[in-house]
């Protein structure tokens, strides 16, 4: 999948990264299935992981409103 591969590609600019969110395979798969079931959007595990992280961030008080 390319995520969690154990290395950071040379093209990554760490200056623009605010943080890293760890997502388990199980959570990523669950979210991928949820996206398909609730939104009709078939996505893979990397998109499931990205959605999981996005939902977590969106639930934080600093992003309320």
Coordinates of N, CA and C in Angstrom, one line a residue:
X1 N 0.8 -1.2 0.0 CA 0.0 0.0 0.0 C 0.9 1.3 0.0
X2 N 2.0 1.2 0.5 CA 2.9 2.4 0.5 C 2.8 3.2 1.8
X3 N 1.9 2.9 2.7 CA 1.8 3.6 3.9 C 2.4 2.8 5.0
X4 N 3.2 3.4 5.9 CA 3.8 2.6 7.0 C 4.9 1.6 6.5
X5 N 5.5 2.0 5.4 CA 6.5 1.2 4.8 C 7.8 1.1 5.5
X6 N 8.0 1.9 6.5 CA 9.2 1.9 7.3 C 10.3 2.8 6.9
X7 N 10.0 3.7 5.9 CA 11.0 4.7 5.5 C 10.2 6.0 5.1
X8 N 11.0 7.1 5.0 CA 10.4 8.4 4.6 C 11.1 8.7 3.3
X9 N 10.3 8.9 2.2 CA 10.9 9.2 0.9 C 11.6 10.5 1.0
X10 N 12.6 10.6 0.2 CA 13.5 11.9 0.1 C 12.7 13.1 -0.3
X11 N 11.6 12.9 -1.0 CA 10.8 14.1 -1.5 C 9.9 14.7 -0.4
X12 N 9.8 14.0 0.8 CA 8.9 14.6 1.8 C 9.5 15.8 2.5
X13 N 8.8 16.9 2.5 CA 9.2 18.1 3.1 C 8.7 18.2 4.5
X14 N 9.5 17.8 5.5 CA 9.0 17.8 6.9 C 8.6 19.1 7.4
X15 N 9.0 20.2 6.8 CA 8.7 21.5 7.3 C 7.2 21.8 7.1
X16 N 6.5 21.1 6.3 CA 5.1 21.3 6.0 C 4.2 20.3 6.8
X17 N 4.8 19.5 7.6 CA 4.0 18.4 8.3 C 3.8 18.9 9.7
X18 N 2.5 19.0 10.1 CA 2.1 19.4 11.5 C 2.1 18.3 12.4
X19 N 1.9 17.1 12.0 CA 1.8 15.9 12.9 C 1.6 14.7 12.1
X20 N 1.7 13.6 12.8 CA 1.5 12.2 12.2 C 0.4 11.5 13.0
X21 N -0.6 10.9 12.3 CA -1.6 10.2 13.0 C -1.5 8.7 12.7
X22 N -1.4 7.9 13.7 CA -1.2 6.5 13.5 C -2.6 5.9 13.4
X23 N -2.8 5.0 12.4 CA -4.1 4.3 12.2 C -3.8 2.8 12.0
X24 N -4.5 2.0 12.7 CA -4.3 0.6 12.6 C -4.9 0.1 11.3
X25 N -4.4 -1.1 10.9 CA -5.0 -1.7 9.7 C -6.5 -1.9 9.9
X26 N -6.9 -2.4 11.1 CA -8.3 -2.7 11.3 C -9.2 -1.5 11.2
X27 N -8.7 -0.3 11.7 CA -9.4 0.9 11.6 C -9.5 1.4 10.2
X28 N -8.4 1.2 9.4 CA -8.4 1.6 8.0 C -9.4 0.8 7.2
X29 N -9.4 -0.5 7.4 CA -10.3 -1.4 6.7 C -11.8 -1.1 7.1
X30 N -12.0 -0.9 8.4 CA -13.4 -0.5 8.8 C -13.9 0.8 8.2
X31 N -13.0 1.8 8.1 CA -13.4 3.0 7.5 C -13.6 2.9 6.0
X32 N -12.8 2.1 5.3 CA -13.0 1.8 3.9 C -14.3 1.2 3.6
X33 N -14.7 0.2 4.5 CA -16.0 -0.4 4.3 C -17.1 0.6 4.6
X34 N -16.9 1.4 5.6 CA -17.9 2.5 6.0 C -18.2 3.4 4.8
X35 N -17.1 3.9 4.2 CA -17.2 4.8 3.1 C -18.0 4.1 1.9
X36 N -17.8 2.9 1.7 CA -18.6 2.1 0.7 C -20.0 2.0 1.1
X37 N -20.2 1.6 2.3 CA -21.6 1.4 2.8 C -22.4 2.7 2.9
X38 N -21.8 3.7 3.5 CA -22.6 4.9 3.8 C -22.6 5.9 2.7
X39 N -21.5 6.0 1.9 CA -21.4 7.0 0.9 C -21.4 6.4 -0.5
X40 N -21.3 5.1 -0.7 CA -21.2 4.5 -2.0 C -19.9 4.8 -2.7
X41 N -18.9 5.0 -1.9 CA -17.5 5.3 -2.5 C -16.6 4.1 -2.2
X42 N -16.3 3.4 -3.2 CA -15.3 2.3 -3.0 C -13.9 2.8 -2.8
X43 N -13.3 2.6 -1.7 CA -11.9 3.1 -1.5 C -11.1 1.9 -0.9
X44 N -9.8 2.1 -1.0 CA -8.9 1.1 -0.5 C -8.4 1.4 1.0
X45 N -7.4 0.6 1.4 CA -7.0 0.8 2.8 C -6.3 2.1 3.1
X46 N -5.5 2.6 2.1 CA -4.9 3.9 2.3 C -5.9 5.1 2.4
X47 N -6.9 5.0 1.6 CA -8.0 6.0 1.8 C -8.7 5.9 3.1
X48 N -9.0 4.6 3.5 CA -9.6 4.3 4.8 C -8.8 4.9 5.9
X49 N -7.5 4.8 5.8 CA -6.6 5.4 6.8 C -6.6 6.9 6.8
X50 N -6.6 7.5 5.6 CA -6.7 8.9 5.5 C -8.0 9.4 6.1
X51 N -9.1 8.8 5.8 CA -10.4 9.2 6.3 C -10.5 9.0 7.8
X52 N -9.9 7.9 8.4 CA -9.9 7.7 9.8 C -9.2 8.9 10.5
X53 N -8.0 9.3 10.0 CA -7.2 10.4 10.5 C -8.0 11.7 10.4
X54 N -8.7 11.9 9.3 CA -9.4 13.1 9.1 C -10.6 13.2 10.1
X55 N -11.3 12.1 10.3 CA -12.4 12.1 11.3 C -11.9 12.4 12.7
X56 N -10.7 11.8 13.0 CA -10.1 12.1 14.3 C -9.8 13.6 14.5
X57 N -9.2 14.1 13.5 CA -8.8 15.6 13.6 C -10.1 16.4 13.6
X58 N -11.1 16.1 12.8 CA -12.3 16.9 12.8 C -13.0 16.9 14.1
X59 N -12.8 15.8 14.9 CA -13.5 15.7 16.2 C -12.8 16.5 17.3
X60 N -11.6 17.0 17.0 CA -10.9 17.8 18.0 C -11.5 19.2 18.2
X61 N -11.5 19.7 19.4 CA -12.1 21.0 19.7 C -11.6 22.1 18.9
X62 N -10.3 22.1 18.6 CA -9.7 23.2 17.8 C -10.2 23.3 16.4
X63 N -10.9 22.3 15.9 CA -11.4 22.3 14.6 C -12.9 22.4 14.6
X64 N -13.5 22.7 15.8 CA -15.0 22.8 15.9 C -15.5 24.1 15.1
X65 N -16.7 23.9 14.6 CA -17.3 25.1 13.9 C -17.2 25.0 12.5

